[in-house]
Amino acid sequence: MSDKDKPDYIDIPDTGLFFVALGGVGEIGMNFYLYACDGSFLAVDCGIGFAGDGLPGIDMLLPDPSYCEKIASRLKGLVITHAHEDHIGAVSLFWPLLRCPVYVSGFAAEMLETRLDEAGLLGRVPVNIFQEGDALDLDPFEVETVSINHSIPEASSLLIKTKYGNVFHTGDWRFDEEPVVGNPINYNIFKNLKKEKILALVGDSTNVFVEEDIPSESAVRSALTDLFSRYQGKRLIVTCFASNVGRIESIAQAAEKNGRQVCLLGRSLWRVEGAGRAAGYFKGINVFLTPEEAAEYNPADILYLCTGCQGEPRAALSNISYGTGAVKPVKGDAVIFSSRVIPGNEQAIANIQNRFIAKEIDVITVKDALVHVSGHSGRKDMIKLYHYLKPDMVVPVHGEMAHLYEHADLAASCGIKETVIIKDGDVLRLDIRPATIIGQVETGVLARDRKKILPLNANVLKQRRRMIDEGTVVATVVLDKNGLVVGNIQFSTMGLIEQDDPIIREMDESIKQAIMQLSEKQRFDDKIVIDTLKFCVRKVVMRTHGRRPLVDTHLVRI
Amino acid sequence: MSDKDKPDYIDIPDTGLFFVALGGVGEIGMNFYLYACDGSFLAVDCGIGFAGDGLPGIDMLLPDPSYCEKIASRLKGLVITHAHEDHIGAVSLFWPLLRCPVYVSGFAAEMLETRLDEAGLLGRVPVNIFQEGDALDLDPFEVETVSINHSIPEASSLLIKTKYGNVFHTGDWRFDEEPVVGNPINYNIFKNLKKEKILALVGDSTNVFVEEDIPSESAVRSALTDLFSRYQGKRLIVTCFASNVGRIESIAQAAEKNGRQVCLLGRSLWRVEGAGRAAGYFKGINVFLTPEEAAEYNPADILYLCTGCQGEPRAALSNISYGTGAVKPVKGDAVIFSSRVIPGNEQAIANIQNRFIAKEIDVITVKDALVHVSGHSGRKDMIKLYHYLKPDMVVPVHGEMAHLYEHADLAASCGIKETVIIKDGDVLRLDIRPATIIGQVETGVLARDRKKILPLNANVLKQRRRMIDEGTVVATVVLDKNGLVVGNIQFSTMGLIEQDDPIIREMDESIKQAIMQLSEKQRFDDKIVIDTLKFCVRKVVMRTHGRRPLVDTHLVRI
């Protein structure tokens, strides 16, 4: 963005109650929210996003935290609603900027520890563990944590109390009357919250298009128990999201009921197993087997629980599909996807499934049996929540634009008087009605490029796309004291032209001739020589390969 | 594949009737089939496939035609069932190898002409136009073309008659009793075909998972007419697959009933419009307007028909969504996706839709109204076809493994005695029962890299992936007569490190020091110098950027 296109950013005023999403609105992922009350700030969640195909080499996106530099000294705390990467994944990266106390559940603390350790921040970040239901005094905010169900343990909604009124920040949520981990939903808590007079509800929009009831996690456990019983004597391979501790428990319990031990395959499952045990989960479940331990058993007595439910190319399930994994299923065995398909991963997942199907291995997904339920509420429970809480206003977050608008319509149909669609960076004033967007603060998306964090318009990213589309050529040309080429020009044409391709010599000839045809004065002008070389390379490559490469020249004059 | 892993390929015997898919089985796309009868060959379709994310810079896949070299002299003809790219797209590329007469419908001939012209083959390829229902004498094959409905005009199934018996090759097909282009399906033709005693049916598996009835194209036309009437006075933007002439007619007729002129936006729509008019379509439909012509009208009197229904980044619809297109929709206008989502394109399409939704423009898809129907039969019509034809055997093609197995199960449930799942290259003997796979011929997938055709394991493709994952560095080092570095080392680090990054100088220092520490003998050993340089570069880049780049060195000794 050129400077003239930049909006005039505002400072959030020192009086009043404000809400701003630094990430998480208009996209699924990168949840990072700020509340401001009379000049003091509260951050909620600090997550990453996943990059699509348009950013080669980039697998992680981050919300731009620049605005936080301005307010870090007034930031009372960062409260994490739950331990999913899109809510907690950026804490270790941004904490050096935020420098505030971090409030997390016990399980989230365990998950965070590894990341802080990797970032060299262990012991430096003040991590405060809250129990579900605790109230956090972050004056002028009082934050009541409200236990809620989700596809990870210890998810909380937040009731954020201020002198201007209270905001209910749902976080990712669903109601589950029979969860496998955590407590069954207690509707009375929500019914009682109504007394708190909720000024605004900032709410998850993920499943606003889902009309159907979303069954309980315990229904999945039952379905799995039944399903496993149909594969006695066969190999059973199950894949699920690694962070779904409840699902892992469901699978393990269903396996044990069928006389199988569970072997974990894949690093992220072991990581969650460690964090989960440390936080008190997997109690009463047999210890999980390593692949080495499982190898001692009859494969039909094992349930192999794998990473790779999204078709990730290096994950355990992909290896198994290629026949190079720790278990080698054959005709009649089963592979169960206890997971959903994240949009964009359809083909990668289908490719893995097709490899199993080609071996006549049964592939079972949610289309065949209740092997997965969502961790987000559908419309029915959203309506129920609005009925309990009767907020004055709803601000949809955690969704693409389509979700936000649908969510606003749903809230309106529930009698919510005011709904506001915001985008990342919009500063929404909550204490005066109607709520208004008073301006924008700086926001945006950054790309994590391994150890570097880059803006999306970084030159290296443009070059990377150009290298894919058009290729690159680096040529080293040595010129003598007459400005004429000495020896062979050296070319690097990785990813574009094979080293033994005859066009390499053709480029050499073409450049030498073109330089010879320059005047002596021109031959001593580096720019002219370089432009001549680039022109020759591009001309040859366009003719033979149909590409217009990025050309870099190393000129050596001797 | 190393030589030892290569299967022993066979020659198709000179006696008997055989079928082999060179592409199109175990994948959707790249349809390329061969029939052999007593040593003579018939090719059916010759299409391309679309590359996924795993092949950067590649947008088109091709079936490996190598085997055809062996049999080109015995190839009686190539019959094209219809003009979709996955059935016709490789003709211009492979014809120089096949060198046989090509049989196509009139519309397909028009679509092929552009490609042959681009390939410099116009006038050289013997293109024979058949009318639907024609019989082609390609002794020892007699090919009866059987008119069928599909999402492109003039699709045919083929009844391939030989002395051993008859094979019904469905091509892509559906039954439509009220199509918008072409004739309504005539079930009597199929009922009568039963008399021909069909040895084998080689059939489309695309929609084998679709249980529901697939409505007629004319139902789409009605739905569009109704839908358009709800947007009087508003801008209406519709996108569809460019090759779907019937849909374009439906849209145009629905627009005209609502008093709108149709403006085409996007090159591929204009290309199909040209081919369509030349083949006799779009009769009785007003001439389409160019964007320049449409600009003279009130936008509410125009229907803008655009390319880009799959979220293609440079297509008309994408430009419109960014506000840079020929029409600038506002709140209350509508964008209609008269198309399906091809797996893998979900996010690209959602991104475009979200941009419209953010402006409160209505986005309408098949979820909201009957704005699209598939061109492939669902289960019900497949069952109907088997009931009419009663083939002895079914060979599922045109599908991923999941589709092929489901198709075989469906056929078995219809009482088909024999079903055979093959993979690309399997040679299936059809004249002896049970049908057996007698071996394999060479097959595989090639990548079209602009003007080059590469094997999937080509070094440049590996390098391209490596360049994305790890980056590349090219370094030019000049060594004097003592083997010591002269001047600054020149680095090209495109796509990895910005030119002004201080680590460039750090690499320079590190290399100079390392070379100085070599013995004089070592400094004159090119390999040792190059290895030293690579080591230094990788060490610095790993520390600072977390990547292990591909390093190429240009050594200059003076």
Coordinates of C-alpha atoms in Angstrom, one line a residue, chain B residues 225-520:
Chain B
T225 CA -35.6 -16.2 -15.2
D226 CA -37.4 -16.0 -11.8
L227 CA -34.2 -15.0 -10.0
F228 CA -33.3 -12.2 -12.4
S229 CA -36.9 -10.7 -12.1
R230 CA -36.1 -10.1 -8.4
Y231 CA -33.3 -7.7 -9.3
Q232 CA -35.0 -5.2 -11.5
G233 CA -33.1 -1.9 -11.5
K234 CA -30.1 -3.6 -10.0
R235 CA -26.8 -4.8 -11.5
L236 CA -26.8 -8.5 -12.2
I237 CA -23.5 -10.4 -12.6
V238 CA -23.5 -14.0 -13.5
T239 CA -20.6 -16.4 -13.8
C240 CA -20.5 -19.9 -15.4
F241 CA -18.2 -22.4 -17.0
A242 CA -17.3 -20.8 -20.4
S243 CA -17.8 -24.0 -22.4
N244 CA -21.3 -24.5 -21.2
V245 CA -23.1 -23.2 -24.3
G246 CA -26.5 -24.5 -23.0
R247 CA -26.0 -22.5 -19.8
I248 CA -25.0 -19.4 -21.7
E249 CA -28.2 -19.8 -23.7
S250 CA -30.2 -20.3 -20.5
I251 CA -28.7 -17.2 -19.0
A252 CA -29.2 -15.1 -22.2
Q253 CA -32.8 -16.2 -22.5
A254 CA -33.6 -15.5 -18.9
A255 CA -31.9 -12.1 -19.3
E256 CA -33.9 -11.3 -22.4
K257 CA -37.2 -12.2 -20.6
N258 CA -36.2 -9.7 -18.0
G259 CA -35.4 -7.0 -20.6
R260 CA -31.6 -7.2 -20.2
Q261 CA -28.9 -7.4 -22.8
V262 CA -26.0 -9.7 -22.1
C263 CA -22.5 -8.4 -22.0
L264 CA -19.7 -11.0 -22.0
L265 CA -16.6 -10.4 -19.9
G266 CA -13.6 -12.7 -20.3
R267 CA -11.7 -14.1 -23.2
S268 CA -12.8 -17.8 -22.8
L269 CA -16.5 -16.8 -23.0
W270 CA -15.8 -14.9 -26.3
R271 CA -13.9 -17.9 -27.6
V272 CA -16.8 -20.2 -26.9
E273 CA -19.2 -17.7 -28.3
G274 CA -17.3 -17.7 -31.6
A275 CA -17.1 -21.5 -31.7
G276 CA -20.7 -21.8 -30.7
R277 CA -22.0 -19.3 -33.3
A278 CA -19.9 -21.0 -36.0
A279 CA -21.4 -24.4 -35.0
G280 CA -24.9 -23.0 -35.2
Y281 CA -25.7 -22.1 -31.6
F282 CA -27.0 -18.9 -30.0
K283 CA -29.6 -18.7 -32.7
G284 CA -32.4 -16.4 -31.8
I285 CA -30.4 -14.9 -29.0
N286 CA -29.4 -11.2 -29.3
V287 CA -25.8 -10.5 -30.1
F288 CA -23.7 -10.3 -27.0
L289 CA -22.3 -6.9 -26.0
T290 CA -18.7 -6.1 -25.4
P291 CA -17.9 -4.1 -22.2
E292 CA -17.4 -1.0 -24.4
E293 CA -20.9 -1.5 -25.9
A294 CA -22.4 -2.2 -22.6
A295 CA -21.0 1.0 -21.1
E296 CA -23.5 2.9 -23.3
Y297 CA -26.4 1.3 -21.4
N298 CA -27.8 1.7 -17.9
P299 CA -26.1 -1.0 -15.9
A300 CA -29.5 -2.2 -14.7
D301 CA -30.4 -3.1 -18.3
I302 CA -27.4 -5.3 -18.7
L303 CA -26.6 -8.8 -17.5
Y304 CA -22.9 -9.2 -17.1
L305 CA -21.8 -12.8 -17.8
C306 CA -18.3 -13.3 -16.6
T307 CA -15.5 -15.9 -16.5
G308 CA -13.9 -16.7 -13.1
C309 CA -16.5 -19.0 -11.4
Q310 CA -13.6 -21.0 -9.9
G311 CA -12.1 -18.0 -8.3
E312 CA -9.3 -17.7 -10.9
P313 CA -7.3 -14.7 -9.9
R314 CA -7.1 -12.9 -13.2
A315 CA -10.5 -13.6 -14.5
A316 CA -13.3 -11.1 -15.0
L317 CA -15.2 -11.9 -11.8
S318 CA -12.1 -11.5 -9.6
N319 CA -11.5 -8.1 -11.1
I320 CA -15.1 -7.1 -10.4
S321 CA -14.8 -8.3 -6.8
Y322 CA -11.7 -6.0 -6.4
G323 CA -13.6 -3.1 -7.9
T324 CA -11.4 -3.0 -11.0
G325 CA -13.8 -4.7 -13.5
A326 CA -16.0 -3.3 -16.2
V327 CA -19.0 -3.3 -13.8
K328 CA -18.9 -1.9 -10.3
P329 CA -21.7 -3.5 -8.3
V330 CA -23.0 -1.9 -5.1
K331 CA -25.2 -2.8 -2.2
G332 CA -28.3 -4.6 -3.3
D333 CA -26.9 -5.8 -6.6
A334 CA -26.4 -9.6 -7.2
V335 CA -23.6 -11.9 -8.2
I336 CA -24.8 -15.4 -9.2
F337 CA -22.6 -18.4 -9.4
S338 CA -24.2 -20.6 -12.1
S339 CA -21.5 -23.2 -11.5
R340 CA -20.3 -25.8 -9.1
V341 CA -17.1 -25.6 -6.9
I342 CA -14.3 -27.8 -8.3
P343 CA -12.6 -29.4 -5.3
G344 CA -9.5 -27.4 -4.4
N345 CA -11.1 -24.0 -5.4
E346 CA -13.2 -23.6 -2.3
Q347 CA -11.1 -20.9 -0.7
A348 CA -10.4 -18.9 -3.8
I349 CA -14.2 -18.8 -4.6
A350 CA -15.0 -17.9 -0.9
N351 CA -12.5 -15.0 -1.0
I352 CA -14.3 -13.5 -4.0
Q353 CA -17.7 -14.1 -2.5
N354 CA -16.6 -12.5 0.8
R355 CA -15.5 -9.3 -1.1
F356 CA -19.0 -9.0 -2.5
I357 CA -20.7 -9.8 0.8
A358 CA -18.6 -7.1 2.5
K359 CA -20.2 -4.6 0.1
E360 CA -23.7 -6.1 0.9
I361 CA -24.0 -7.4 -2.6
D362 CA -26.1 -10.6 -2.8
V363 CA -24.1 -13.7 -3.6
I364 CA -26.3 -16.5 -4.9
T365 CA -25.1 -20.1 -5.4
V366 CA -26.7 -23.5 -5.9
K367 CA -27.2 -23.5 -2.1
D368 CA -29.8 -20.7 -2.6
A369 CA -31.5 -21.5 -5.9
L370 CA -31.4 -23.9 -8.9
V371 CA -28.7 -21.9 -10.7
H372 CA -26.6 -24.9 -11.7
V373 CA -27.0 -28.6 -12.6
S374 CA -24.3 -31.1 -13.2
G375 CA -23.6 -32.5 -16.7
H376 CA -22.9 -35.9 -15.3
S377 CA -25.6 -38.5 -14.4
G378 CA -26.2 -39.4 -10.8
R379 CA -26.9 -42.9 -9.5
K380 CA -30.5 -43.0 -10.7
D381 CA -29.6 -42.4 -14.4
M382 CA -26.7 -44.8 -14.2
I383 CA -29.0 -47.5 -13.0
K384 CA -31.4 -46.6 -15.8
L385 CA -28.6 -46.9 -18.3
Y386 CA -27.6 -50.3 -17.0
H387 CA -31.2 -51.4 -17.2
Y388 CA -31.4 -50.3 -20.8
L389 CA -28.1 -51.7 -22.0
K390 CA -27.6 -54.7 -19.8
P391 CA -23.9 -54.9 -20.5
D392 CA -22.0 -58.1 -19.6
M393 CA -19.4 -56.1 -17.8
V394 CA -18.7 -52.6 -16.5
V395 CA -15.3 -50.9 -16.4
P396 CA -15.6 -47.7 -14.4
V397 CA -13.4 -44.8 -15.7
H398 CA -13.4 -41.0 -15.3
G399 CA -13.1 -41.0 -11.5
E400 CA -10.8 -41.2 -8.5
M401 CA -10.4 -44.6 -6.9
A402 CA -13.3 -43.9 -4.5
H403 CA -15.6 -43.2 -7.5
L404 CA -14.4 -46.3 -9.4
Y405 CA -15.1 -48.7 -6.5
E406 CA -18.5 -47.1 -5.8
H407 CA -19.4 -47.4 -9.5
A408 CA -18.4 -51.0 -9.6
D409 CA -20.6 -51.7 -6.5
L410 CA -23.5 -49.8 -8.2
A411 CA -23.1 -51.8 -11.4
A412 CA -23.0 -55.1 -9.4
S413 CA -26.2 -54.1 -7.6
C414 CA -27.8 -53.6 -11.0
G415 CA -27.1 -57.2 -11.8
I416 CA -24.0 -56.6 -14.0
K417 CA -22.1 -59.9 -13.8
E418 CA -18.6 -58.6 -14.0
T419 CA -17.0 -55.3 -12.9
V420 CA -13.3 -54.6 -13.3
I421 CA -11.3 -51.9 -11.6
I422 CA -8.3 -50.9 -13.6
K423 CA -5.6 -48.4 -13.3
D424 CA -4.0 -46.3 -16.0
G425 CA -1.8 -48.6 -18.1
D426 CA -3.6 -51.8 -17.3
V427 CA -4.3 -53.8 -20.4
L428 CA -7.7 -55.4 -20.0
R429 CA -8.7 -58.2 -22.4
L430 CA -12.4 -58.0 -23.2
D431 CA -13.0 -60.9 -25.6
I432 CA -12.4 -63.7 -23.1
R433 CA -14.4 -64.2 -19.9
P434 CA -13.6 -63.4 -17.2
A435 CA -11.9 -60.2 -18.4
T436 CA -8.3 -60.2 -17.2
I437 CA -5.6 -57.6 -16.9
I438 CA -2.8 -59.2 -18.9
G439 CA -0.2 -56.7 -18.0
Q440 CA 0.7 -53.0 -18.3
V441 CA 1.8 -50.6 -21.0
E442 CA 3.8 -47.6 -20.2
T443 CA 1.8 -44.7 -18.8
G444 CA 2.3 -41.8 -16.4
V445 CA 1.7 -38.2 -16.0
L446 CA 3.6 -35.3 -17.6
A447 CA 3.6 -31.7 -16.6
R448 CA 3.3 -29.0 -19.2
D449 CA 5.7 -26.3 -18.2
R450 CA 4.7 -23.5 -20.7
K451 CA 6.5 -24.7 -23.9
K452 CA 8.2 -27.7 -22.3
I453 CA 6.7 -31.0 -21.4
L454 CA 8.4 -32.6 -18.4
P455 CA 8.1 -35.8 -16.4
L456 CA 6.8 -35.2 -12.9
N457 CA 10.2 -36.1 -11.4
A458 CA 12.0 -33.6 -13.6
N459 CA 14.9 -31.9 -11.8
V460 CA 13.6 -28.4 -12.5
L461 CA 10.4 -29.3 -10.7
K462 CA 12.2 -30.6 -7.7
Q463 CA 14.4 -27.5 -7.7
R464 CA 11.3 -25.3 -7.9
R465 CA 9.8 -26.9 -4.8
R466 CA 13.2 -26.6 -3.1
M467 CA 13.4 -23.0 -4.0
I468 CA 10.0 -22.4 -2.4
D469 CA 10.8 -24.4 0.7
E470 CA 14.4 -23.5 1.3
G471 CA 15.4 -20.8 -1.2
T472 CA 18.4 -20.4 -3.4
V473 CA 21.6 -18.5 -3.2
V474 CA 23.9 -18.0 -6.2
A475 CA 27.4 -16.7 -5.3
T476 CA 30.1 -15.5 -7.6
V477 CA 33.6 -15.6 -6.1
V478 CA 36.7 -14.3 -7.8
L479 CA 40.0 -15.9 -6.7
D480 CA 43.4 -14.4 -7.5
K481 CA 46.5 -16.3 -8.4
N482 CA 47.1 -17.1 -4.7
G483 CA 43.6 -18.6 -4.5
L484 CA 42.4 -15.7 -2.3
V485 CA 39.1 -13.9 -2.7
V486 CA 39.2 -10.6 -4.8
G487 CA 36.7 -7.9 -3.9
N488 CA 33.2 -8.6 -2.7
I489 CA 31.5 -11.9 -3.3
Q490 CA 28.4 -11.3 -5.4
F491 CA 25.2 -12.9 -4.2
S492 CA 21.8 -13.5 -5.8
T493 CA 19.3 -14.3 -3.1
M494 CA 16.0 -13.7 -4.9
G495 CA 12.9 -14.9 -3.0
L496 CA 15.0 -15.5 0.1
I497 CA 17.0 -12.6 1.4
E498 CA 16.5 -8.9 0.6
Q499 CA 19.5 -7.4 -1.1
D500 CA 20.1 -4.9 1.7
D501 CA 20.0 -7.4 4.4
P502 CA 23.2 -7.2 6.5
I503 CA 23.5 -11.0 6.4
I504 CA 24.7 -10.6 2.8
R505 CA 27.9 -9.0 4.1
E506 CA 28.0 -11.5 6.9
M507 CA 28.1 -14.4 4.4
D508 CA 30.8 -12.5 2.5
E509 CA 33.0 -12.3 5.6
S510 CA 32.3 -15.8 6.6
I511 CA 33.3 -17.2 3.2
K512 CA 36.4 -15.1 2.9
Q513 CA 37.6 -16.2 6.3
A514 CA 36.9 -19.8 5.6
I515 CA 38.8 -19.7 2.3
M516 CA 41.7 -18.0 3.9
Q517 CA 41.9 -20.8 6.4
L518 CA 42.2 -23.4 3.6
S519 CA 45.7 -24.6 2.6
E520 CA 47.1 -23.2 -0.6

